Amino acid sequence: MNTPGSGEIVQFDNVGLRYGTEREVLSDVSFTLYPGSFYFLTGASGAGKTSLLKLLYLSQRPSRGGIRIFGTDAITMPREKLPALRRRLGVVFQEFRLVSHLSAFDNVALPLRVAGFAESEIAKPVADMLEWVGLADRMSARPATLSGGEQQRVAIARAVIGRPQLLVADEPTGNVDPDMAVKLLRLFEALNRLGTTVVVATHDVHLLKKVPDSLIMRLDKGRLSDPTGALKYPPRRSGSPT
Amino acid sequence: MKRPLKLFPIGGRSMSGAAQAELLPQARMAGPIPWVIAIMVMLMVIAVAGGLALRNVARTAANELSGGITVQLVEARPEVRNAQARQASQILSALPGVSQVVQVPQAEVDALVEPWLGGDIDEADVPVPAMVDARLDGKITPERLMVIRNALRNQIPSARVDAQSSWLTPVFGAIASLQWLALALVLLLGLATVAAVLLATRTALGSNRETIEIVHLLGGTDQQIARIFQRSTALAAAEGGVAGLAAAITVVVLIGRRFAGLGSGMATGGALSWIDWLIVAAVPLLGIALATATARWTVLRALERML
Ligand SMILES: Nc1ncnc2c1ncn2[C@@H]1O[C@H](COP(=O)(O)OP(=O)(O)OP(=O)(O)O)[C@@H](O)[C@H]1O
Ligand SMILES: [Mg+2]
């Protein structure tokens, strides 16, 4: 299944990105993400982590270079194909981006509703998920009445509820205490074990050690370095054939 | 770590046959849109009802008058006048293709001229003519009128023969132009409705931009987003449409009663039939459809410019 060379989830080929006419915030970024792997993306503030993730979750087009996601060319793909690809992604945005006039429950239910699930199929999974992230008693609260950490957990619950093929999380533990951070990482690992490829952007180096099998990509002023060799070789994971 | 497994019970992406969940609650269209639509619908309904009433007036009058002729006998001495009227009736009845010869009762003729001459007509001062109505089978042509005129004038030189429709031609022309005016009003009001909905939808799009972007990023399609706006517009339009229709019907019924009170055949001929009422009731439906389609089109156009 995870045979090297087959079924890459994401391929970046010499990608560059500039906002407007300013200098490039990402330059010559090339890498491949393989199914079932767990990646950390690190780098100083302003290094371009969020920018790279935006390309990954199809909210931004690159200025140059090629991007393939789920085997589809993201540059030439027509607009109508975007929704189907986005439904295979789970995203935790750095600023959460919860819908302000929806309750925590409805925010978490949104991806399932978008995907066309019936209300009867939604209620229990959403409630269970909110309970797991410790928000059982805040289900009907609006985002504005939640603390930063609580909002972050709603955002995470919304990203994972549909069991995406690729989970992209931008500083997902920035607003929670260390215990909750570890707990949320366990959630990502559980999802990863079910086959989801996970990419977590963070500048918290302590977090990296918490996931032993993870691969690390580092951004430095818009250029990618590869301390664990993750990007050159397909990852070797226990259980995969050579 | 067995517990989290339970957290992801939704595996496949199979669409169930059950009713799909609502994406977002229907945000009520804020602002003046229901009011604007209520006013537009009210004006449109009144214009349509007025146009239909005018058409009915014209039709009734045309039916009553086509084939009709009137003979006027102007003669100061009442006895002579009456004798002439009887004679004219006999001559007309004897002509081929002429039927329903009726001498208009003097009371009716008096009533006809009363608005101009006042109630107490002194026979000596103002000679009121005697009138004889008749119907011709088939169309009235100038030739047939000439034949009738000649037949009458041989005996009664003062007899005047008119086709009833001819002196109403200018009235029909005026009614026709009023109908065009009503149609133009309906079209202009429709245009104004489209413009108002367009602006309101754009405003709503602007203030919901963040939500729209989020729904997009979660895989929502343009159609799904358009449906949200479309539905809230339809709801607002329905509210406005019902209110506007109710107000307009009140106005139309009240005006209709006043016209019916005139008792004149011309005015009651404008009464709306049940088909007319159906057309009137369809106006708000049309307004709602127009508003909804406008909202949908506006949203889809705006979304095309988003990634
Ligand atoms: N929308 C934008 N328009 C213009 N410049 C931008 C925009 N977004 C980001 N930038 C610039 O791009 C660079 C990279 O920003 P980015 O948000 O990707 O960094 P980051 O690594 O995520 O930082 P942080 O760790 O603080 O979140 C920064 O210099 C930033 O100023
Ligand atoms: Mg960032």
XYZ file of C-alpha atoms and ligand atoms in Angstrom:
581
model
C 0.000 0.000 0.000
C 2.586 2.530 1.068
C 4.998 1.273 -1.543
C 7.591 3.956 -2.319
C 6.951 5.895 -5.466
C 3.293 5.068 -5.670
C 0.395 7.234 -4.609
C 2.132 10.348 -3.342
C -0.400 12.520 -1.609
C 1.324 15.798 -2.384
C 4.103 16.849 -4.725
C 5.624 20.337 -4.823
C 7.986 21.049 -7.700
C 10.079 24.233 -7.522
C 7.233 26.209 -6.055
C 7.606 29.947 -5.521
C 5.094 32.289 -3.918
C 4.956 36.054 -3.684
C 2.145 38.211 -2.407
C 1.557 41.076 -4.812
C 4.802 42.503 -6.109
C 6.874 41.904 -2.985
C 9.807 39.509 -2.730
C 9.094 35.812 -2.737
C 8.039 34.419 0.652
C 8.604 30.877 -0.643
C 11.343 29.957 -3.116
C 12.264 26.735 -4.898
C 10.183 24.580 -2.598
C 10.173 20.941 -3.704
C 8.985 17.979 -1.666
C 6.776 14.922 -1.694
C 4.401 13.764 1.016
C 3.645 10.058 1.245
C 0.451 8.512 2.496
C 0.310 7.567 6.128
C 3.267 9.678 7.255
C 3.424 12.248 10.042
C 5.250 15.484 9.187
C 6.249 18.470 11.237
C 6.902 21.765 9.493
C 9.077 24.042 11.617
C 10.698 27.411 11.145
C 10.930 30.820 12.708
C 8.005 33.177 12.739
C 7.647 34.665 9.278
C 9.588 31.827 7.637
C 6.594 30.987 5.446
C 4.957 28.035 7.214
C 1.414 29.331 6.886
C 2.074 30.334 3.292
C 3.213 26.819 2.440
C 0.202 25.279 4.153
C -2.140 27.607 2.267
C -0.790 26.199 -0.976
C -1.316 22.743 0.490
C -4.931 23.277 1.442
C -5.733 24.988 -1.852
C -6.517 28.444 -0.565
C -3.698 30.044 -2.524
C -2.176 29.468 -5.963
C 1.625 29.566 -6.279
C 3.372 32.239 -8.355
C 5.437 29.580 -10.064
C 6.186 25.873 -9.969
C 3.995 22.800 -9.954
C 1.739 21.297 -7.293
C -0.005 17.950 -7.429
C -2.490 16.962 -4.729
C -4.129 13.532 -4.613
C -2.684 12.959 -8.077
C -4.413 16.028 -9.519
C -2.525 18.951 -11.004
C -3.584 21.785 -8.715
C -2.360 24.471 -11.118
C -4.332 23.575 -14.222
C -7.318 22.016 -12.464
C -10.645 23.740 -13.213
C -12.395 25.520 -10.355
C -15.274 23.046 -10.204
C -12.889 20.294 -9.096
C -11.722 22.168 -5.992
C -14.593 21.214 -3.636
C -14.111 17.468 -4.139
C -10.390 17.779 -3.347
C -10.972 20.032 -0.359
C -13.368 17.508 1.153
C -10.482 15.043 1.380
C -8.537 17.574 3.466
C -8.828 18.559 7.103
C -7.458 21.958 8.032
C -6.739 23.572 11.385
C -6.221 27.246 10.564
C -3.737 29.295 12.575
C -6.513 31.800 13.366
C -9.086 28.963 13.748
C -11.567 30.531 11.327
C -14.661 29.295 13.102
C -18.000 30.532 11.756
C -18.894 33.179 14.287
C -22.668 32.801 14.208
C -22.607 29.008 14.559
C -22.341 27.084 17.827
C -19.352 24.856 18.571
C -21.514 21.892 17.590
C -22.541 23.388 14.259
C -18.977 24.415 13.475
C -17.767 20.859 13.982
C -20.736 19.505 12.013
C -20.095 21.840 9.075
C -17.724 19.594 7.059
C -20.178 16.694 7.366
C -23.085 18.873 6.299
C -21.087 20.204 3.368
C -20.356 16.602 2.370
C -24.069 15.889 2.373
C -24.497 13.672 5.414
C -27.943 13.386 6.942
C -28.585 15.013 10.303
C -29.095 11.585 11.890
C -25.573 10.541 10.903
C -24.038 13.741 12.224
C -25.333 14.235 15.762
C -23.526 11.459 17.573
C -20.052 11.692 15.996
C -19.985 15.454 16.500
C -21.055 15.160 20.139
C -18.497 12.390 20.766
C -15.730 14.427 19.170
C -16.533 17.520 21.211
C -16.624 15.402 24.342
C -13.217 13.977 23.508
C -11.636 17.410 23.173
C -13.198 18.332 26.526
C -15.985 20.568 25.295
C -19.018 18.412 26.085
C -20.549 21.215 28.128
C -19.790 23.976 25.603
C -21.434 22.468 22.531
C -23.972 25.223 22.067
C -21.556 28.064 22.803
C -20.704 30.581 20.084
C -16.975 30.944 19.280
C -16.874 34.467 20.711
C -17.779 33.096 24.134
C -15.035 30.443 24.089
C -11.453 30.887 25.282
C -8.611 30.770 22.771
C -7.757 27.224 23.714
C -11.384 26.135 23.510
C -11.739 27.692 20.070
C -8.605 25.883 18.987
C -10.067 22.563 20.111
C -13.271 23.256 18.190
C -11.135 24.014 15.132
C -9.278 20.736 15.564
C -12.474 18.771 16.058
C -13.843 20.304 12.837
C -10.642 19.382 10.949
C -10.640 15.720 11.962
C -14.379 14.938 12.128
C -14.586 13.851 8.494
C -11.547 11.597 8.807
C -9.621 13.374 6.042
C -6.939 11.779 3.890
C -4.641 14.698 4.590
C -4.706 16.710 7.806
C -3.031 20.121 7.742
C -2.677 21.837 11.102
C -1.165 25.311 11.547
C 0.111 25.797 15.112
C -2.685 23.592 16.452
C -1.396 23.639 20.022
C -0.373 27.270 20.299
C -3.172 28.219 22.665
C -3.516 25.170 24.917
C -1.624 23.993 27.988
C 1.079 21.302 27.581
C -1.185 18.484 28.779
C -3.900 19.360 26.285
C -1.222 19.771 23.586
C -0.101 16.194 24.127
C -3.671 14.982 24.152
C -4.389 16.687 20.839
C -1.219 15.239 19.348
C -2.530 11.802 20.351
C -5.670 12.584 18.384
C -3.598 13.367 15.310
C -1.588 10.172 15.821
C -4.759 8.134 16.103
C -5.977 9.635 12.861
C -2.553 9.010 11.324
C -2.765 5.363 12.310
C -6.057 5.133 10.443
C -4.185 6.180 7.291
C -4.358 9.962 7.313
C -1.254 11.857 6.287
C -0.606 14.561 8.870
C 1.270 17.851 8.474
C 1.657 19.958 11.606
C 3.287 23.380 11.443
C 4.814 24.499 14.735
C 7.720 26.406 16.155
C 7.468 24.439 19.389
C 10.497 22.119 19.252
C 9.296 20.166 22.283
C 6.327 19.001 20.287
C 8.561 17.313 17.679
C 9.907 14.822 20.214
C 6.416 13.766 21.250
C 5.819 11.909 17.999
C 8.674 9.438 17.551
C 7.951 8.384 13.988
C 7.515 11.923 12.674
C 9.487 13.480 9.841
C 10.680 17.054 10.015
C 10.724 19.752 7.335
C 12.279 23.076 8.189
C 11.583 26.411 6.520
C 14.179 29.132 6.663
C 13.258 32.447 5.020
C 11.056 30.699 2.494
C 13.493 27.926 1.643
C 12.997 24.339 2.671
C 15.652 22.253 4.383
C 15.362 18.636 5.233
C 17.016 17.638 8.507
C 15.636 14.093 8.614
C 15.880 13.391 4.908
C 12.117 13.103 4.899
C 11.700 14.829 1.602
C 14.282 12.948 -0.411
C 13.242 9.422 0.422
C 9.917 7.841 0.944
C 9.467 7.264 4.649
C 10.084 3.789 6.014
C 7.425 2.872 8.468
C 6.925 -0.247 10.467
C 4.675 -2.602 8.583
C 5.482 -1.196 5.148
C 7.216 -3.437 2.677
C 10.794 -2.385 1.827
C -5.093 4.098 22.422
C -8.246 2.261 21.445
C -10.584 5.019 22.414
C -9.918 7.460 19.539
C -10.945 4.812 17.034
C -14.494 5.324 18.184
C -14.102 8.958 17.315
C -14.086 8.409 13.594
C -17.204 6.425 12.925
C -17.701 8.120 9.606
C -15.505 6.257 7.224
C -16.696 6.137 3.660
C -18.175 9.123 1.952
C -21.325 7.349 0.918
C -24.197 9.723 0.544
C -27.160 8.449 2.431
C -30.600 8.722 0.949
C -31.893 10.520 4.023
C -32.756 14.180 3.891
C -29.611 16.249 3.722
C -28.694 18.453 6.621
C -28.923 22.222 6.406
C -25.521 23.729 5.807
C -26.064 26.932 7.699
C -29.115 28.297 9.423
C -31.141 30.517 7.105
C -29.879 33.954 7.911
C -32.802 36.319 7.473
C -32.178 38.842 4.761
C -31.483 41.897 6.825
C -32.563 45.387 5.952
C -35.291 46.720 3.746
C -35.587 43.922 1.175
C -38.957 42.566 2.364
C -40.282 46.132 2.424
C -38.946 46.985 -0.995
C -40.461 43.818 -2.442
C -43.761 44.445 -0.654
C -44.008 47.901 -2.218
C -42.919 46.676 -5.654
C -45.397 43.791 -5.586
C -48.190 46.069 -4.444
C -47.561 48.520 -7.282
C -47.157 45.721 -9.807
C -50.390 44.048 -8.707
C -52.305 47.328 -8.954
C -50.858 47.986 -12.400
C -51.698 44.465 -13.576
C -55.224 44.606 -12.118
C -55.754 48.023 -13.683
C -54.502 46.805 -17.038
C -56.796 43.772 -16.919
C -59.796 45.886 -15.889
C -59.178 48.245 -18.803
C -58.921 45.313 -21.171
C -62.248 43.985 -19.852
C -63.896 47.377 -20.241
C -62.722 47.574 -23.828
C -63.865 44.022 -24.570
C -67.297 44.406 -23.033
C -67.872 47.690 -24.771
C -66.680 46.333 -28.088
C -68.986 43.313 -27.759
C -71.958 45.434 -26.873
C -71.337 47.986 -29.556
C -70.174 45.973 -32.499
C -73.025 45.586 -34.910
C -75.030 48.230 -33.121
C -76.441 51.358 -34.732
C -78.293 54.275 -33.235
C -80.833 56.454 -34.994
C -81.328 59.920 -33.518
C -84.409 61.941 -34.276
C -84.110 65.606 -33.466
C -87.485 67.245 -33.444
C -88.825 69.866 -31.033
C -92.464 68.719 -30.959
C -92.764 65.609 -28.780
C -95.770 64.163 -30.645
C -94.039 64.423 -34.014
C -90.833 63.082 -32.491
C -92.583 60.017 -31.103
C -94.355 59.390 -34.338
C -91.051 59.634 -36.197
C -89.474 57.181 -33.765
C -92.236 54.640 -34.340
C -91.937 55.140 -38.077
C -88.154 54.720 -37.951
C -88.558 51.502 -35.974
C -90.883 50.135 -38.634
C -88.543 51.097 -41.476
C -85.557 49.552 -39.734
C -87.425 46.312 -38.927
C -88.386 45.969 -42.548
C -84.755 46.174 -43.742
C -82.930 42.863 -44.347
C -80.233 41.904 -41.795
C -81.529 44.277 -39.139
C -82.774 42.872 -35.833
C -83.525 43.868 -32.254
C -84.930 47.225 -33.092
C -85.677 49.008 -29.837
C -86.851 52.503 -29.190
C -84.799 53.741 -26.276
C -87.294 54.775 -23.559
C -87.415 58.532 -23.118
C -86.489 58.199 -19.427
C -83.210 56.557 -20.419
C -82.430 59.207 -22.978
C -83.148 61.867 -20.376
C -80.799 60.097 -17.975
C -78.124 60.069 -20.661
C -78.254 63.789 -21.184
C -78.975 64.700 -17.582
C -75.317 65.188 -16.580
C -75.012 67.857 -19.241
C -78.374 69.515 -19.130
C -79.449 69.116 -15.507
C -82.458 67.278 -14.091
C -85.340 69.530 -15.005
C -85.280 69.618 -18.730
C -87.698 72.030 -20.178
C -88.876 70.352 -23.336
C -89.468 73.673 -24.928
C -85.945 74.980 -24.396
C -83.865 71.984 -25.257
C -85.228 69.394 -27.638
C -84.040 66.006 -26.387
C -83.733 63.645 -29.326
C -85.538 60.349 -29.553
C -83.308 57.338 -30.062
C -83.768 53.973 -31.709
C -81.149 51.226 -31.289
C -80.809 48.303 -33.667
C -78.367 45.491 -34.351
C -77.067 44.440 -37.722
C -76.088 40.847 -38.482
C -72.405 40.796 -39.356
C -70.119 43.751 -39.734
C -71.156 47.313 -40.210
C -69.740 48.756 -43.402
C -70.083 52.329 -44.679
C -72.131 50.932 -47.580
C -74.668 49.287 -45.295
C -74.905 52.469 -43.223
C -75.563 54.412 -46.400
C -78.371 52.043 -47.409
C -80.003 52.444 -43.994
C -79.558 56.213 -44.028
C -81.160 56.516 -47.441
C -84.078 54.287 -46.437
C -84.769 56.460 -43.381
C -84.216 59.890 -44.938
C -86.711 59.209 -47.659
C -89.374 59.361 -44.973
C -87.698 61.284 -42.124
C -85.176 63.820 -43.449
C -83.902 64.738 -39.962
C -82.894 61.178 -39.005
C -79.257 60.713 -38.064
C -77.664 57.234 -38.249
C -74.452 56.328 -36.406
C -72.558 53.096 -35.880
C -72.204 52.846 -32.098
C -68.551 51.862 -32.173
C -67.449 54.723 -34.351
C -67.924 57.436 -31.758
C -66.050 55.275 -29.212
C -62.916 54.821 -31.343
C -60.960 57.537 -29.528
C -61.970 55.992 -26.190
C -60.671 52.601 -27.325
C -57.438 54.266 -28.385
C -57.028 55.876 -24.970
C -57.748 52.579 -23.212
C -55.146 50.821 -25.346
C -52.474 53.346 -24.450
C -53.361 53.019 -20.749
C -52.867 49.280 -21.079
C -49.424 49.834 -22.585
C -48.673 52.169 -19.704
C -49.643 49.456 -17.208
C -47.369 46.966 -18.965
C -44.485 49.450 -18.983
C -44.996 50.089 -15.262
C -44.874 46.370 -14.500
C -41.647 45.985 -16.481
C -40.020 49.008 -14.814
C -41.038 47.811 -11.355
C -39.589 44.379 -12.164
C -36.347 46.032 -13.188
C -36.234 48.044 -9.966
C -36.850 44.858 -7.972
C -33.914 43.161 -9.686
C -31.690 46.137 -8.930
C -32.718 46.240 -5.261
C -32.149 42.513 -4.783
C -28.813 42.751 -6.571
C -27.586 45.443 -4.211
C -28.922 43.684 -1.109
C -27.322 40.397 -2.139
C -23.986 42.072 -2.765
C -24.120 43.642 0.675
C -25.011 40.304 2.224
C -22.157 38.650 0.342
C -19.738 41.262 1.620
C -20.747 40.885 5.234
C -20.658 37.076 5.001
C -17.388 36.884 3.117
C -15.474 35.142 5.917
C -18.186 32.494 6.321
C -18.273 31.914 2.578
C -14.513 31.464 2.467
C -14.645 28.968 5.319
C -17.421 26.975 3.673
C -15.381 26.994 0.456
C -12.271 25.755 2.233
C -14.285 22.961 3.836
C -15.284 21.805 0.362
C -18.554 23.667 -0.063
C -19.575 24.196 -3.681
C -20.765 27.433 -5.247
C -24.186 25.835 -5.602
C -24.372 25.127 -1.861
C -23.442 28.698 -1.012
C -25.791 30.147 -3.619
C -28.616 28.055 -2.177
C -28.207 29.711 1.229
C -28.577 33.224 -0.184
C -31.209 32.172 -2.654
C -33.356 30.740 0.106
C -33.061 33.686 2.448
C -33.919 35.972 -0.454
C -36.889 33.790 -1.362
C -38.105 33.949 2.243
C -37.762 37.713 2.386
C -39.442 38.044 -0.999
C -42.275 35.740 0.071
C -42.902 37.854 3.143
C -42.874 41.029 1.079
C -44.894 39.447 -1.708
C -47.713 38.336 0.588
C -47.869 41.727 2.290
C -47.774 43.564 -1.027
C -50.465 41.339 -2.541
C -52.752 41.792 0.457
C -52.387 45.571 0.346
C -52.900 45.687 -3.407
C -55.997 43.460 -3.334
C -57.527 45.703 -0.692
C -56.948 48.710 -2.908
C -58.228 46.964 -6.047
C -61.382 45.695 -4.326
C -62.157 49.122 -2.851
C -61.687 50.875 -6.187
C -63.676 48.132 -7.900
C -66.593 48.766 -5.528
C -66.573 52.457 -6.289
C -66.696 51.753 -10.017
C -69.443 49.184 -9.535
C -71.330 51.860 -7.600
C -71.408 54.007 -10.722
C -73.866 51.515 -12.134
C -72.787 52.333 -15.660
C -72.399 49.391 -18.028
C -69.001 50.659 -19.052
C -67.604 50.660 -15.502
C -68.990 47.273 -14.416
C -67.611 45.811 -17.629
C -64.192 46.220 -16.020
C -64.878 43.627 -13.309
C -62.096 41.030 -12.991
C -62.891 37.418 -13.837
C -61.466 34.559 -11.805
C -58.758 34.048 -14.424
C -57.817 37.701 -13.992
C -57.568 37.155 -10.244
C -55.281 34.183 -10.885
C -53.058 36.381 -13.036
C -53.033 39.015 -10.290
C -52.114 36.364 -7.697
C -49.295 35.159 -9.951
C -47.616 38.572 -9.809
C -46.073 38.070 -6.327
C -44.998 34.559 -7.327
C -43.276 36.072 -10.320
C -41.709 38.682 -8.050
C -40.401 35.999 -5.705
C -39.006 33.988 -8.607
C -37.382 37.107 -10.031
C -35.805 38.056 -6.681
C -34.576 34.508 -6.054
C -33.087 34.162 -9.511
C -31.388 37.538 -9.152
C -29.866 36.568 -5.799
C -28.653 33.256 -7.195
C -27.125 34.873 -10.253
C -25.431 37.574 -8.163
C -23.912 35.036 -5.756
C -22.662 32.715 -8.482
C -21.121 35.618 -10.374
C -19.322 36.817 -7.223
C -18.137 33.322 -6.254
C -16.597 32.749 -9.669
C -14.032 35.359 -8.750
C -13.022 33.494 -5.560
C -10.532 30.615 -5.502
N -1.517 37.950 2.729
C -0.231 38.378 2.765
N 0.127 39.449 2.046
C 1.406 39.874 2.048
N 2.394 39.289 2.738
C 2.100 38.207 3.479
C 0.767 37.696 3.521
N 0.758 36.607 4.322
C 2.030 36.464 4.756
N 2.847 37.409 4.255
C 4.298 37.522 4.483
O 4.870 36.287 4.125
C 5.889 35.930 5.019
C 5.615 34.531 5.571
O 4.421 34.594 6.355
P 3.785 33.290 6.991
O 2.512 33.683 7.597
O 3.753 32.245 5.948
O 4.852 32.922 8.108
P 4.763 31.828 9.254
O 5.962 30.994 9.128
O 3.471 31.148 9.222
O 4.861 32.721 10.550
P 4.221 32.443 12.013
O 5.041 31.392 12.659
O 4.376 33.758 12.711
O 2.822 32.076 11.809
C 5.917 36.999 6.091
O 6.996 37.849 5.802
C 4.614 37.732 5.925
O 4.770 39.090 6.214
Mg 1.878 31.055 10.414
